[in-house]
PDB file of C-alpha atoms in Angstrom:
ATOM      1  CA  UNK D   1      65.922-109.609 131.261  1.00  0.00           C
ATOM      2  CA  UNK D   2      63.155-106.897 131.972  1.00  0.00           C
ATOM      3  CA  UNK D   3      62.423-107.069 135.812  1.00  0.00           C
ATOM      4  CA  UNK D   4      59.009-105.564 136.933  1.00  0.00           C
ATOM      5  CA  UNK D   5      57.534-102.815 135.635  1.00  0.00           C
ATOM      6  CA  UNK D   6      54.945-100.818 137.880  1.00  0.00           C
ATOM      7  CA  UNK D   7      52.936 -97.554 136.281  1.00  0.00           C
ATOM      8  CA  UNK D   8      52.544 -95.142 137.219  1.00  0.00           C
ATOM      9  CA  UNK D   9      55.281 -94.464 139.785  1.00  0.00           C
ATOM     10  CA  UNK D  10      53.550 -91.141 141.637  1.00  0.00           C
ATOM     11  CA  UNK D  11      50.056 -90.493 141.900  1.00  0.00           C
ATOM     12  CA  UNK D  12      48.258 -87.864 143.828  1.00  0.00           C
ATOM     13  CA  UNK D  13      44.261 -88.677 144.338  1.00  0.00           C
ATOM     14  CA  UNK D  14      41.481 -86.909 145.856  1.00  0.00           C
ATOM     15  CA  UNK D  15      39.551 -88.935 148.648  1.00  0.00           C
ATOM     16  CA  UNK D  16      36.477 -90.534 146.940  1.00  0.00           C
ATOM     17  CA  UNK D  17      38.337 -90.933 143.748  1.00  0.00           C
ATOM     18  CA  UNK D  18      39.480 -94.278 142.480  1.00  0.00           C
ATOM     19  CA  UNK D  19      42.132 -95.385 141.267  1.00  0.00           C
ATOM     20  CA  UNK D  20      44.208 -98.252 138.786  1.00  0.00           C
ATOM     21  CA  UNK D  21      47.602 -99.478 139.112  1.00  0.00           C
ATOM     22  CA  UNK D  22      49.544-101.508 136.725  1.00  0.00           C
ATOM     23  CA  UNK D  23      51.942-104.150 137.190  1.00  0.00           C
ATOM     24  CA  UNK D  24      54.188-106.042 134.405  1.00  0.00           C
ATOM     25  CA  UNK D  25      55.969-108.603 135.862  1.00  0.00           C
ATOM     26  CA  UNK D  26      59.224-110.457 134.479  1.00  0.00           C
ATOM     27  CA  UNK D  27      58.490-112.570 130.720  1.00  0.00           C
ATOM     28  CA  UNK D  28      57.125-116.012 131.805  1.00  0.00           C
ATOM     29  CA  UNK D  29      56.699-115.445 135.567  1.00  0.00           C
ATOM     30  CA  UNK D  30      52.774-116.728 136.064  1.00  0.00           C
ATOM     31  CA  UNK D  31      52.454-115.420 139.771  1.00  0.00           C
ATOM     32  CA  UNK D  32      51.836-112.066 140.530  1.00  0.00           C
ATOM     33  CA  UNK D  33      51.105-110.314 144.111  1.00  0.00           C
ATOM     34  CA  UNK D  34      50.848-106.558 145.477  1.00  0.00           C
ATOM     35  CA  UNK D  35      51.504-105.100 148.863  1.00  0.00           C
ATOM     36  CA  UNK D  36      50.682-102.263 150.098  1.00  0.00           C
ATOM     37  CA  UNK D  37      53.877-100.875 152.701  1.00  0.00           C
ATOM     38  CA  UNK D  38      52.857 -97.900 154.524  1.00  0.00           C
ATOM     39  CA  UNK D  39      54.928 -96.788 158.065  1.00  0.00           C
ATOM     40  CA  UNK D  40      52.594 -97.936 160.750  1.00  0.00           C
ATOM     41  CA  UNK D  41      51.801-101.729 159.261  1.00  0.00           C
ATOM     42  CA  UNK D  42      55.069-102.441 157.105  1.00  0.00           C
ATOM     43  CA  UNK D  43      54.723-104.811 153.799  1.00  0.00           C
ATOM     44  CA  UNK D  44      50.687-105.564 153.909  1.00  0.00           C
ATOM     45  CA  UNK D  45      49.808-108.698 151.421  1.00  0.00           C
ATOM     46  CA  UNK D  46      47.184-107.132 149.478  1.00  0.00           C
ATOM     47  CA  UNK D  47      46.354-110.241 146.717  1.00  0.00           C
ATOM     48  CA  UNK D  48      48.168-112.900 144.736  1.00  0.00           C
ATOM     49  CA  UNK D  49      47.178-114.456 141.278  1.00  0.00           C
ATOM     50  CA  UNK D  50      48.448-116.851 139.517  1.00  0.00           C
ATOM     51  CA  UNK D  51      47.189-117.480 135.554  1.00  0.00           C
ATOM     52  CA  UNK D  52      43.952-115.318 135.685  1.00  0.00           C
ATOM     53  CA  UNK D  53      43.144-116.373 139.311  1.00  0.00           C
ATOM     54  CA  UNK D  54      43.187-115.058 142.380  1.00  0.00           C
ATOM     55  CA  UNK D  55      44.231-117.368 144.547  1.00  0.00           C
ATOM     56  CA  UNK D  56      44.988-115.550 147.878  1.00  0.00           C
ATOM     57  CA  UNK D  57      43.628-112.231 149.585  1.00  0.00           C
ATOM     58  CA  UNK D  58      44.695-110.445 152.276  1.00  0.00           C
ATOM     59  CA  UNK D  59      42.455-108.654 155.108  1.00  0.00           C
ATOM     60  CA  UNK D  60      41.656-105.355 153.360  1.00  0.00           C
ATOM     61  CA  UNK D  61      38.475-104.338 152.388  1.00  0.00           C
ATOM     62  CA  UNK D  62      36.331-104.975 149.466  1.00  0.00           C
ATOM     63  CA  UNK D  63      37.706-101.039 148.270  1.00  0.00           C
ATOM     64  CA  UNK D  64      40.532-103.308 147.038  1.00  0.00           C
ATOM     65  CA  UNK D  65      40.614-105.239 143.809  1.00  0.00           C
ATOM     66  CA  UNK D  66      42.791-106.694 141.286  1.00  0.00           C
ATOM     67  CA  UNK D  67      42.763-108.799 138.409  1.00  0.00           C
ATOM     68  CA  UNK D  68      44.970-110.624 136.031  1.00  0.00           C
ATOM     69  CA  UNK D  69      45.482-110.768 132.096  1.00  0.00           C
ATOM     70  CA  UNK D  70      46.310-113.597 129.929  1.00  0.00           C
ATOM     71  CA  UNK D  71      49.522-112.124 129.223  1.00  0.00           C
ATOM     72  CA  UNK D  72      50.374-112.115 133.010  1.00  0.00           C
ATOM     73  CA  UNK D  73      49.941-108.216 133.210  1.00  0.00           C
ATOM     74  CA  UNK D  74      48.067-107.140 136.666  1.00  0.00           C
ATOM     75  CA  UNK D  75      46.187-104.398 137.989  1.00  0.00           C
ATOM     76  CA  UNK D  76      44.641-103.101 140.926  1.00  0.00           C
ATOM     77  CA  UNK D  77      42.441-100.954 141.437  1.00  0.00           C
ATOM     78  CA  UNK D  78      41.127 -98.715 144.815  1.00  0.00           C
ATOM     79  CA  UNK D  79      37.900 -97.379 144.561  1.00  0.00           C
ATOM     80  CA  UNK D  80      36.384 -94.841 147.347  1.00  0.00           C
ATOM     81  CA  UNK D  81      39.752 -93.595 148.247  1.00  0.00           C
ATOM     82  CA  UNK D  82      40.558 -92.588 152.017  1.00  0.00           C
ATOM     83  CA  UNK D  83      42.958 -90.744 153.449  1.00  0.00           C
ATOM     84  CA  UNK D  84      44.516 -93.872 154.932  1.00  0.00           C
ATOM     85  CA  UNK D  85      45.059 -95.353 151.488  1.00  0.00           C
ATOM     86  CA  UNK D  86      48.222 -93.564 150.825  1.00  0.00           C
ATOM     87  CA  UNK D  87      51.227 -96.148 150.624  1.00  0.00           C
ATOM     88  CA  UNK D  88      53.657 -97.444 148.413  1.00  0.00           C
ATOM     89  CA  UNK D  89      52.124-100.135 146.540  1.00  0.00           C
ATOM     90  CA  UNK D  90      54.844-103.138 145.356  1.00  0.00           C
ATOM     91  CA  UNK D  91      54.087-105.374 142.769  1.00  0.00           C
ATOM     92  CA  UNK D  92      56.106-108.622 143.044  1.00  0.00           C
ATOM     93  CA  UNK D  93      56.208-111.600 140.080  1.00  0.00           C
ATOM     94  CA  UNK D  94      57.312-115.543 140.803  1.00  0.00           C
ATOM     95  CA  UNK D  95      57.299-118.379 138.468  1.00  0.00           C
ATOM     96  CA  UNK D  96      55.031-120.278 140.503  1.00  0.00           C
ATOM     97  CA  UNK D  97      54.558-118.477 143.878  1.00  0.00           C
ATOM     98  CA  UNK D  98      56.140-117.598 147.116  1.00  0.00           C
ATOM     99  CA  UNK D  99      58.425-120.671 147.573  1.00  0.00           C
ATOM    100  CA  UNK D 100      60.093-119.282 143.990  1.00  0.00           C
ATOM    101  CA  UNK D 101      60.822-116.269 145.293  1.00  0.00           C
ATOM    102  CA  UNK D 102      59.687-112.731 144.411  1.00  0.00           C
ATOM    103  CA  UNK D 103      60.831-109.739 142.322  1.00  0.00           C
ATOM    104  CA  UNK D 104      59.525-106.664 143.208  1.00  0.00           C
ATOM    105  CA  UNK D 105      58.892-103.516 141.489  1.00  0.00           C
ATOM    106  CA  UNK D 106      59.884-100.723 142.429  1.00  0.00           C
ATOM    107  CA  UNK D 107      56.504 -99.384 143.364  1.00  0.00           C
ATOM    108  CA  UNK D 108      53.561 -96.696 142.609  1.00  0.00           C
ATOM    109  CA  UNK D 109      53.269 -94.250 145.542  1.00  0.00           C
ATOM    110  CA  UNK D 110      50.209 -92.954 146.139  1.00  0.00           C
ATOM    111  CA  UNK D 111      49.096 -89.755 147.848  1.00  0.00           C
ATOM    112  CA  UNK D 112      45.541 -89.270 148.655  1.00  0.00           C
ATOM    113  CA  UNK D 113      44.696 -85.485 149.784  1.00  0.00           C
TER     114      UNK D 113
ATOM    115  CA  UNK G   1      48.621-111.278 164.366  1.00  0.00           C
ATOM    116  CA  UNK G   2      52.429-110.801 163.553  1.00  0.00           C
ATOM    117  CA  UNK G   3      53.626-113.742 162.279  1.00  0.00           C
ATOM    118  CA  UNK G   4      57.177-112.951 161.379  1.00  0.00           C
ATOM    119  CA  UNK G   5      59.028-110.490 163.941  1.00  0.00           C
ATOM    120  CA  UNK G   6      62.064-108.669 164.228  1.00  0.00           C
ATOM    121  CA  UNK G   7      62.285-107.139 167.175  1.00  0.00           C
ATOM    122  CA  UNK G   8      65.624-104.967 166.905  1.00  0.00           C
ATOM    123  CA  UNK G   9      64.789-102.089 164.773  1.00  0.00           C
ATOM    124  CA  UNK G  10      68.178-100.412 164.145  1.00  0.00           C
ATOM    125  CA  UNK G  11      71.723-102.270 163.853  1.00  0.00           C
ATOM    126  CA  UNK G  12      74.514-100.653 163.857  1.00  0.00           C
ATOM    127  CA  UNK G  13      77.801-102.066 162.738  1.00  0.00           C
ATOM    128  CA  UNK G  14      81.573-100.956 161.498  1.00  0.00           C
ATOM    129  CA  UNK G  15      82.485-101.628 158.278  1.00  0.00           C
ATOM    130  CA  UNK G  16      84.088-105.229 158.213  1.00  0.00           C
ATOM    131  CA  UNK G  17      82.741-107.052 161.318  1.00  0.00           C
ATOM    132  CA  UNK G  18      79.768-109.221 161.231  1.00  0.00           C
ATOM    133  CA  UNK G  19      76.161-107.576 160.980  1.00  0.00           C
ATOM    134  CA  UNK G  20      73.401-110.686 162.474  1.00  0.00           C
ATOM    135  CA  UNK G  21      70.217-109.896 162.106  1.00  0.00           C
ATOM    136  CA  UNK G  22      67.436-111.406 163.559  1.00  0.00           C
ATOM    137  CA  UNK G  23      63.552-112.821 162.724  1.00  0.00           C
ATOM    138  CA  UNK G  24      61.108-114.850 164.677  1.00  0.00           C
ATOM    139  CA  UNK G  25      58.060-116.744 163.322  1.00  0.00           C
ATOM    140  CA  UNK G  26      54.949-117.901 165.021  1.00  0.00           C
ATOM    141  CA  UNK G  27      53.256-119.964 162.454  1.00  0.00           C
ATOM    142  CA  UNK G  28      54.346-123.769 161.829  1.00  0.00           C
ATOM    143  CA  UNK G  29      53.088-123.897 158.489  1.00  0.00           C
ATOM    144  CA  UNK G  30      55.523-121.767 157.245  1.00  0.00           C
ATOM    145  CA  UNK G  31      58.353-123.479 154.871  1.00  0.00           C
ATOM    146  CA  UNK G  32      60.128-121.333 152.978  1.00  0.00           C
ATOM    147  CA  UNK G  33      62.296-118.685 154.697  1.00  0.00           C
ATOM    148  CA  UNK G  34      63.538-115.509 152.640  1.00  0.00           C
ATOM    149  CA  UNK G  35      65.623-112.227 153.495  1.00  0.00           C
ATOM    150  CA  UNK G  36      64.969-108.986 151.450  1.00  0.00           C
ATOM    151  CA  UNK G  37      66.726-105.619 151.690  1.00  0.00           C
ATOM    152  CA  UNK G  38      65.198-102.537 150.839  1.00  0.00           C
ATOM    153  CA  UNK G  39      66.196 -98.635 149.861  1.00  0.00           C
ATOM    154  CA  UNK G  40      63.521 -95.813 150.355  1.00  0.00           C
ATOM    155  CA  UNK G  41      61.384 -95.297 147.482  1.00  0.00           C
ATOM    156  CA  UNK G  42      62.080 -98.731 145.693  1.00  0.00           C
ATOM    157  CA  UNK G  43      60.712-102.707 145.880  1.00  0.00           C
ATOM    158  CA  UNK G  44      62.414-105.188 148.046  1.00  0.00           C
ATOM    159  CA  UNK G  45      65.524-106.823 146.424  1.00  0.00           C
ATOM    160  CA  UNK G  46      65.747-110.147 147.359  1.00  0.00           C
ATOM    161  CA  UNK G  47      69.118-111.712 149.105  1.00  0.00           C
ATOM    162  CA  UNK G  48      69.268-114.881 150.281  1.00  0.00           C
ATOM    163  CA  UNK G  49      66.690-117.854 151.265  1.00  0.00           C
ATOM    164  CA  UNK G  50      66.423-121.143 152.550  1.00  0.00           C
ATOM    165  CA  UNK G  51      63.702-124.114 153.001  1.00  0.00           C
ATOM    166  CA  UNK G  52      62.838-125.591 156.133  1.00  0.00           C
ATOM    167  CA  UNK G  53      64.849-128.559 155.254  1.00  0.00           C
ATOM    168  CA  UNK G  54      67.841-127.280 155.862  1.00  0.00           C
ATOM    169  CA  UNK G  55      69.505-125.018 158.556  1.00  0.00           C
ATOM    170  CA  UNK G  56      71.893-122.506 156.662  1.00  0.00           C
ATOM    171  CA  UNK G  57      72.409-121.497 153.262  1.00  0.00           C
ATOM    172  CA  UNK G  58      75.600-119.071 152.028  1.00  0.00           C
ATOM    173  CA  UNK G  59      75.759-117.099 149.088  1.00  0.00           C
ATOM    174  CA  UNK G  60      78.883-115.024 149.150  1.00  0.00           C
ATOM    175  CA  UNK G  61      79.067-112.888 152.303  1.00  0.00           C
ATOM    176  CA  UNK G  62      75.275-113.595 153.437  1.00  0.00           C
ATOM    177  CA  UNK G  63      74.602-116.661 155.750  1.00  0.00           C
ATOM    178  CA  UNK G  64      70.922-117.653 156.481  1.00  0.00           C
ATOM    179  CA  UNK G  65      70.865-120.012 159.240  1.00  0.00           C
ATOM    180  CA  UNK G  66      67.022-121.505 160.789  1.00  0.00           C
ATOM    181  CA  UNK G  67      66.438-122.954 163.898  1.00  0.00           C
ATOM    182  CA  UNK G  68      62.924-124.697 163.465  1.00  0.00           C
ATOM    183  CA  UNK G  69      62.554-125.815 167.042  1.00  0.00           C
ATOM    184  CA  UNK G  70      63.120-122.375 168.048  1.00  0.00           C
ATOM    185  CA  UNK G  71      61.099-120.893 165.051  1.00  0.00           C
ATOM    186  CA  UNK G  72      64.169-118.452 164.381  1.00  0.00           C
ATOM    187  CA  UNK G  73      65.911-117.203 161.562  1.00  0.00           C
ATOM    188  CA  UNK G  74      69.096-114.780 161.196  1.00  0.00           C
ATOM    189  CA  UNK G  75      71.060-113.235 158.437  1.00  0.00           C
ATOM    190  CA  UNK G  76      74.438-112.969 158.910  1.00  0.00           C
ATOM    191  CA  UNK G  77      76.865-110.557 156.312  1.00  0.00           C
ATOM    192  CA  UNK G  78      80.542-110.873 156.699  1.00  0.00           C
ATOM    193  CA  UNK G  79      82.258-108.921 156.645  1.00  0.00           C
ATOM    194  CA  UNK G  80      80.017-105.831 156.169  1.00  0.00           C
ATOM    195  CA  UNK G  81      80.521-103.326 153.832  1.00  0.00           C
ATOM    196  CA  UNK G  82      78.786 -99.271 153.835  1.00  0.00           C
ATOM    197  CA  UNK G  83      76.787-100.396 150.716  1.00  0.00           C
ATOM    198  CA  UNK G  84      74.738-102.850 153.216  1.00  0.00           C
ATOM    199  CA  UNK G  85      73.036-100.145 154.929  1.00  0.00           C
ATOM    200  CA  UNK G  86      69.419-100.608 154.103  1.00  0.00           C
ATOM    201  CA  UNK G  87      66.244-101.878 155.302  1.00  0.00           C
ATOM    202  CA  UNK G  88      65.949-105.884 155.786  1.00  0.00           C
ATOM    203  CA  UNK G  89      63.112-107.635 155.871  1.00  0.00           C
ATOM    204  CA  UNK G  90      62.383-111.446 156.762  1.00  0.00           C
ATOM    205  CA  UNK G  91      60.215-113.352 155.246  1.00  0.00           C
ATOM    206  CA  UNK G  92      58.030-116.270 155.338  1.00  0.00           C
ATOM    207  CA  UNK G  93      55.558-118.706 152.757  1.00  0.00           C
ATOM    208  CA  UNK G  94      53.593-121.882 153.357  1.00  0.00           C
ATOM    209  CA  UNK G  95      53.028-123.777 150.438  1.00  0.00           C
ATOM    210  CA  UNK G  96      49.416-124.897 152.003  1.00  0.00           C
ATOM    211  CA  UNK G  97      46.658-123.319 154.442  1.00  0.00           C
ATOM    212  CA  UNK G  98      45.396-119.794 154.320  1.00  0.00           C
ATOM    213  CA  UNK G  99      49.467-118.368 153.634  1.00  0.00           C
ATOM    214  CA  UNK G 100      49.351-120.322 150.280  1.00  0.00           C
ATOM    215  CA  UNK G 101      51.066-117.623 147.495  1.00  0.00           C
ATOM    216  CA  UNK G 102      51.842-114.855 149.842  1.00  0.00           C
ATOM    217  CA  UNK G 103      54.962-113.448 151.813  1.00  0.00           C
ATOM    218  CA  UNK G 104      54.274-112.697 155.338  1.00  0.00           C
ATOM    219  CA  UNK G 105      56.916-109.942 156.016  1.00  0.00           C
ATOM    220  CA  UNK G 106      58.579-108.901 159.430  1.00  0.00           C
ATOM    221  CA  UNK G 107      58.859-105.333 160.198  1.00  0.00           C
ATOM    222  CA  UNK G 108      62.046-104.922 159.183  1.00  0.00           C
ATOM    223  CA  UNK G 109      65.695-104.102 160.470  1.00  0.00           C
ATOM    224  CA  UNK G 110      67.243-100.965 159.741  1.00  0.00           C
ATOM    225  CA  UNK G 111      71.275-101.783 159.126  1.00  0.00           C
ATOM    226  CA  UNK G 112      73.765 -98.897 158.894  1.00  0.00           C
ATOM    227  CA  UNK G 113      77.260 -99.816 158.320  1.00  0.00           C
ATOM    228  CA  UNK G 114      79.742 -97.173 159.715  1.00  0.00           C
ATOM    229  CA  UNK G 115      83.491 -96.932 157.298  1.00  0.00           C
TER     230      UNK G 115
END
């Protein structure tokens, strides 16, 4: 059984630039969330969605956006980048939500310069 | 607000004793308890979890055991082997309110197990 796949796994951005992540999360798994873990604030809930919806944000700013495909695939994207931006970014799949349980990927890490 | 704490960052513990980590929670809502351990540069692997129904849950050397009243949680390994040095995190979802389909982490633990 695949677990979660997250592309790319490195990135290096310039600030201003934006940016897309991907996220494929395990076959039949319907819920899908990112975090963004960076050294001063830990594992930061970024979004959740669950069959095309989002049905949870976190307190970032409106830089930070995701959506959701029919086939369960997510993405998430960072426009304007800052400085601050650069984290590892964890994708994480449940059946149903957080009471299932996540997987995580094993992450994109981003570097903005 | 931090929601889920641990306040020890760094355990240290020889190989075969008992490594207990700990995690405090602020928010009532919260009903479903997990424990995640992490290497640099990868995702969270998860370990063990438990609902608010019960008080402990085992799964091979790791013990979860939750103390509602007190709002605390704590992993216990036994015995502890090298390979457990890692990160841990705590964990924490509420099927309702504004924590509805997202883990509220703690800061982690940092566990080293000495041979």
């Amino acid at each position: 059984k695949a677990g979660v796949t997250q592309t790319p796994r490195y990135l290096i951005k310039t600030r201003g630039q934006q940016v897309t992540l991907s996220c494929s999360p395990i076959s039949g798994h319907r819920s899908v969330s990112w975090y963004q873990q960076t050294p001063g604030q830990g594992l930061q809930f970024l979004f959740e969605y669950f069959s095309e919806t989002q049905r949870n944000k976190g307190n970032f700013p409106g830089r930070f956006s995701g959506r959701q495909f029919s086939n369960s695939r997510s993405e998430m994207n960072v426009s304007t980048l800052e400085l601050g931006d650069s984290a590892l970014y964890l994708c994480a799949s449940s059946l149903q939500g957080a009471n299932y349980g996540y997987t995580f990927g094993s992450g994109t890490r981003l570097t903005v310069v | 607000d931090q929601q889920v704490k641990q306040n020890s960052p760094s355990l240290s513990v020889q190989e075969g004793r008992i490594s207990i980590l700990n995690c405090d929670y602020t928010n009532s809502m919260f009903d479903y308890f997990l424990w995640y351990k992490k290497y640099p540069a990868e995702g969270p692997t998860f370990l063990i979890s438990i609902s608010s129904i019960k008080d402990k849950n085992e799964d091979g050397r790791f013990t979860v055991f939750l103390n509602k009243s007190a709002k605390h949680l704590s992993l216990h390994i036994v015995p502890s082997q090298p390979g457990d040095s890692a990160v841990y995190f705590c964990a924490a979802s509420a099927v309702t309110g504004t924590s509805y389909g997202k883990l509220t982490f703690g800061q982690g633990t940092i566990l080293t197990v000495h041979p």
